[in-house]
């Protein structure tokens, strides 16, 4: 862990790493919602005449939905589609997602957040999602841990992940700098966005992708799941303080 911190500081040219906030992705980190997303993407895109395997949802995770649709349309229809066209297709995906069973909290996340708050750090949620069913649940499911004022969604930004914009917006809301931030991500594009924002990035591999997919995007640390990260938090944070 100490080596990872030193490499992070060297990579970005920072003189210190003193976290004041932890920025969480939502799908696959806070909620075990990615299987629902994957199924919904496949069903909705098939209905629109676009091939999209369920596994692709994990590769595009974090990208704004309309951007994912424009990308797939460009690949398969060989033309650019308008924002209105993309939104209509995204509405199909959102409708399919609303029919899925409720996504459960990711095991270990709530307890991890409690430890983070007990250590005096802020919690911010930074997601490329526009799924109201999940966004509306955040404050109630994590009462006292997540503040509505510290949530960044697809509605707040123009350029989604892998652009750094979502995490730059999250840091602005939390009032912190990159060297004062820890990002918790599970998606390659989300990791790429966090690294581009110069944040220390913890990847949690809660999906089917190999660790190499996460490491190649620049993750500073990789954890197998949120439960393990929760168990490792005290040692992890102690190492940061001692660095």
XYZ file of C-alpha atoms in Angstrom:
243
model
C 0.000 0.000 0.000
C 2.823 2.401 0.884
C 4.423 1.727 -2.491
C 1.104 2.419 -4.256
C 0.860 5.804 -2.519
C 4.430 6.717 -3.432
C 3.832 5.746 -7.058
C 0.641 7.829 -7.101
C 2.457 10.908 -5.799
C 5.273 10.459 -8.301
C 2.873 9.858 -11.222
C 1.002 13.109 -10.634
C 3.821 15.191 -9.183
C 2.070 15.791 -5.867
C 3.980 16.459 -2.672
C 1.352 15.018 -0.354
C -1.656 12.697 -0.171
C -4.047 13.720 2.585
C -7.598 12.489 1.844
C -10.558 14.545 2.991
C -13.232 12.876 0.823
C -14.045 9.516 -0.723
C -15.850 9.620 -4.056
C -17.901 6.501 -4.781
C -19.198 5.282 -8.100
C -22.734 3.899 -7.733
C -23.443 0.888 -9.961
C -21.304 -2.081 -8.981
C -19.904 -0.213 -5.967
C -22.812 1.052 -3.865
C -25.483 -1.156 -5.421
C -25.170 -4.632 -6.918
C -27.016 -3.296 -9.945
C -24.799 -4.174 -12.893
C -26.518 -7.488 -13.762
C -29.790 -5.532 -14.107
C -28.098 -2.903 -16.252
C -26.453 -5.519 -18.469
C -29.739 -7.339 -19.057
C -31.613 -4.062 -19.698
C -29.042 -2.799 -22.180
C -29.148 -6.050 -24.135
C -32.956 -6.178 -24.255
C -33.505 -2.521 -25.116
C -30.831 -2.337 -27.784
C -32.046 -5.567 -29.379
C -35.533 -4.054 -29.617
C -34.004 -1.042 -31.395
C -32.005 -3.217 -33.787
C -28.631 -2.721 -32.132
C -26.522 -5.692 -31.080
C -25.134 -5.292 -27.572
C -24.045 -8.298 -25.588
C -24.609 -8.172 -21.832
C -20.864 -8.279 -21.198
C -20.451 -5.006 -23.108
C -22.379 -3.176 -20.395
C -19.396 -3.675 -18.099
C -17.001 -2.212 -20.666
C -19.156 0.892 -21.213
C -20.189 1.246 -17.585
C -19.808 4.797 -16.331
C -20.344 6.393 -19.742
C -23.524 8.469 -20.002
C -26.267 6.309 -21.491
C -26.869 8.543 -24.502
C -23.139 8.481 -25.263
C -23.122 4.675 -25.162
C -26.056 4.604 -27.586
C -24.409 7.079 -29.959
C -21.264 4.956 -29.921
C -23.137 1.733 -30.731
C -25.188 3.455 -33.444
C -22.006 4.843 -34.991
C -20.458 1.359 -34.982
C -23.455 -0.484 -36.410
C -25.549 2.060 -38.308
C -22.517 3.998 -39.567
C -24.105 7.358 -38.890
C -24.390 9.907 -36.155
C -27.719 10.015 -34.357
C -29.220 13.072 -32.709
C -29.559 13.695 -28.997
C -33.319 13.148 -29.333
C -32.832 9.776 -31.070
C -30.340 8.689 -28.431
C -32.636 9.801 -25.613
C -35.565 7.831 -27.049
C -33.414 4.709 -27.136
C -32.153 5.401 -23.624
C -35.769 5.656 -22.480
C -36.230 2.080 -23.720
C -33.284 1.002 -21.614
C -34.600 2.879 -18.572
C -38.017 1.236 -18.990
C -36.406 -2.213 -19.137
C -34.339 -1.416 -16.052
C -37.455 -0.342 -14.127
C -38.878 -3.826 -14.621
C -35.858 -5.511 -13.017
C -35.910 -6.658 -9.379
C -34.643 -4.031 -6.900
C -30.859 -3.821 -6.730
C -29.470 -4.673 -3.304
C -26.768 -2.744 -1.490
C -23.318 -4.058 -2.267
C -22.105 -6.078 0.699
C -19.589 -4.139 2.761
C -20.296 -0.690 1.320
C -22.488 0.712 4.083
C -20.091 -0.380 6.836
C -17.174 1.032 4.844
C -18.985 4.364 4.621
C -19.559 4.354 8.369
C -15.844 3.877 8.961
C -15.024 6.638 6.496
C -17.393 9.075 8.177
C -16.037 8.087 11.607
C -12.566 9.005 10.348
C -13.855 12.460 9.437
C -13.908 12.138 5.654
C -16.710 13.350 3.387
C -18.606 10.952 1.139
C -19.555 11.915 -2.410
C -21.305 9.816 -5.077
C -20.176 10.260 -8.688
C -22.141 8.253 -11.224
C -22.765 8.320 -14.948
C -26.210 6.922 -14.266
C -29.501 8.653 -14.897
C -31.616 5.863 -13.415
C -34.009 7.715 -11.116
C -35.043 4.504 -9.356
C -31.538 4.121 -7.939
C -30.669 7.783 -7.512
C -33.805 8.389 -5.440
C -32.866 5.509 -3.138
C -29.398 6.730 -2.225
C -30.256 9.176 0.549
C -32.850 6.876 2.150
C -30.850 3.642 1.856
C -27.729 5.332 3.230
C -29.359 7.751 5.625
C -26.829 9.884 7.453
C -24.045 8.771 5.124
C -24.947 10.240 1.729
C -25.995 13.856 1.331
C -28.052 14.853 -1.734
C -25.766 17.877 -2.173
C -22.802 15.557 -2.679
C -24.144 13.514 -5.594
C -23.022 13.954 -9.218
C -25.144 12.228 -11.896
C -25.424 12.228 -15.680
C -27.784 15.194 -15.338
C -24.987 17.360 -13.907
C -22.399 16.958 -16.654
C -21.986 17.218 -20.416
C -19.075 14.826 -20.813
C -19.328 11.569 -18.889
C -16.701 9.017 -17.988
C -14.000 8.338 -19.257
C -13.643 12.140 -19.325
C -12.515 13.465 -15.932
C -15.480 15.868 -15.737
C -17.653 13.791 -13.343
C -14.869 13.486 -10.764
C -13.826 17.110 -11.210
C -17.457 18.023 -10.462
C -17.479 15.711 -7.444
C -14.350 17.317 -6.041
C -15.836 20.779 -6.532
C -18.965 19.759 -4.638
C -16.904 18.215 -1.843
C -14.504 21.169 -1.768
C -11.377 19.040 -2.195
C -8.350 18.761 -4.469
C -7.168 15.573 -6.238
C -4.547 14.806 -3.567
C -7.319 15.090 -0.978
C -9.518 12.530 -2.738
C -9.949 8.771 -2.937
C -12.100 7.348 -5.734
C -13.768 3.931 -5.448
C -14.593 2.510 -8.884
C -15.355 -0.838 -10.472
C -15.482 0.104 -14.160
C -12.594 0.593 -16.605
C -14.035 3.862 -17.947
C -14.664 5.122 -14.415
C -11.097 4.309 -13.417
C -9.854 6.117 -16.514
C -11.923 9.169 -15.535
C -10.652 9.163 -11.952
C -7.036 8.820 -13.040
C -7.513 11.640 -15.559
C -8.801 13.770 -12.662
C -5.548 12.871 -10.800
C -7.379 11.121 -7.941
C -6.007 8.159 -5.981
C -8.109 5.350 -7.432
C -9.176 2.144 -5.690
C -10.649 -0.388 -8.106
C -13.039 -2.996 -6.724
C -13.520 -5.860 -9.153
C -17.182 -6.651 -8.536
C -17.860 -7.680 -12.141
C -16.686 -10.314 -14.636
C -13.734 -8.400 -16.081
C -10.159 -9.547 -15.365
C -8.061 -7.424 -13.007
C -5.843 -6.490 -15.954
C -8.702 -4.448 -17.464
C -8.721 -2.314 -14.309
C -4.959 -2.154 -13.866
C -4.431 -1.109 -17.481
C -6.634 1.958 -16.899
C -4.326 3.097 -14.100
C -5.955 1.926 -10.859
C -3.612 2.555 -7.919
C -4.988 -0.327 -5.830
C -7.252 -3.260 -6.755
C -9.575 -4.936 -4.247
C -11.562 -8.106 -5.052
C -14.838 -6.708 -3.685
C -16.337 -4.084 -1.378
C -16.453 -6.412 1.617
C -12.682 -6.868 1.426
C -12.131 -3.121 1.090
C -14.285 -2.586 4.177
C -12.179 -5.094 6.114
C -8.971 -3.450 4.864
C -10.025 0.165 5.457
C -8.370 0.661 8.859
C -5.028 -0.669 7.630
C -5.392 1.237 4.362
C -6.185 4.548 6.062
C -3.497 4.064 8.713
C -0.926 3.601 5.959
C -2.050 6.840 4.348
C -1.744 8.748 7.618
C 1.700 7.303 8.249
C 2.976 8.084 4.769
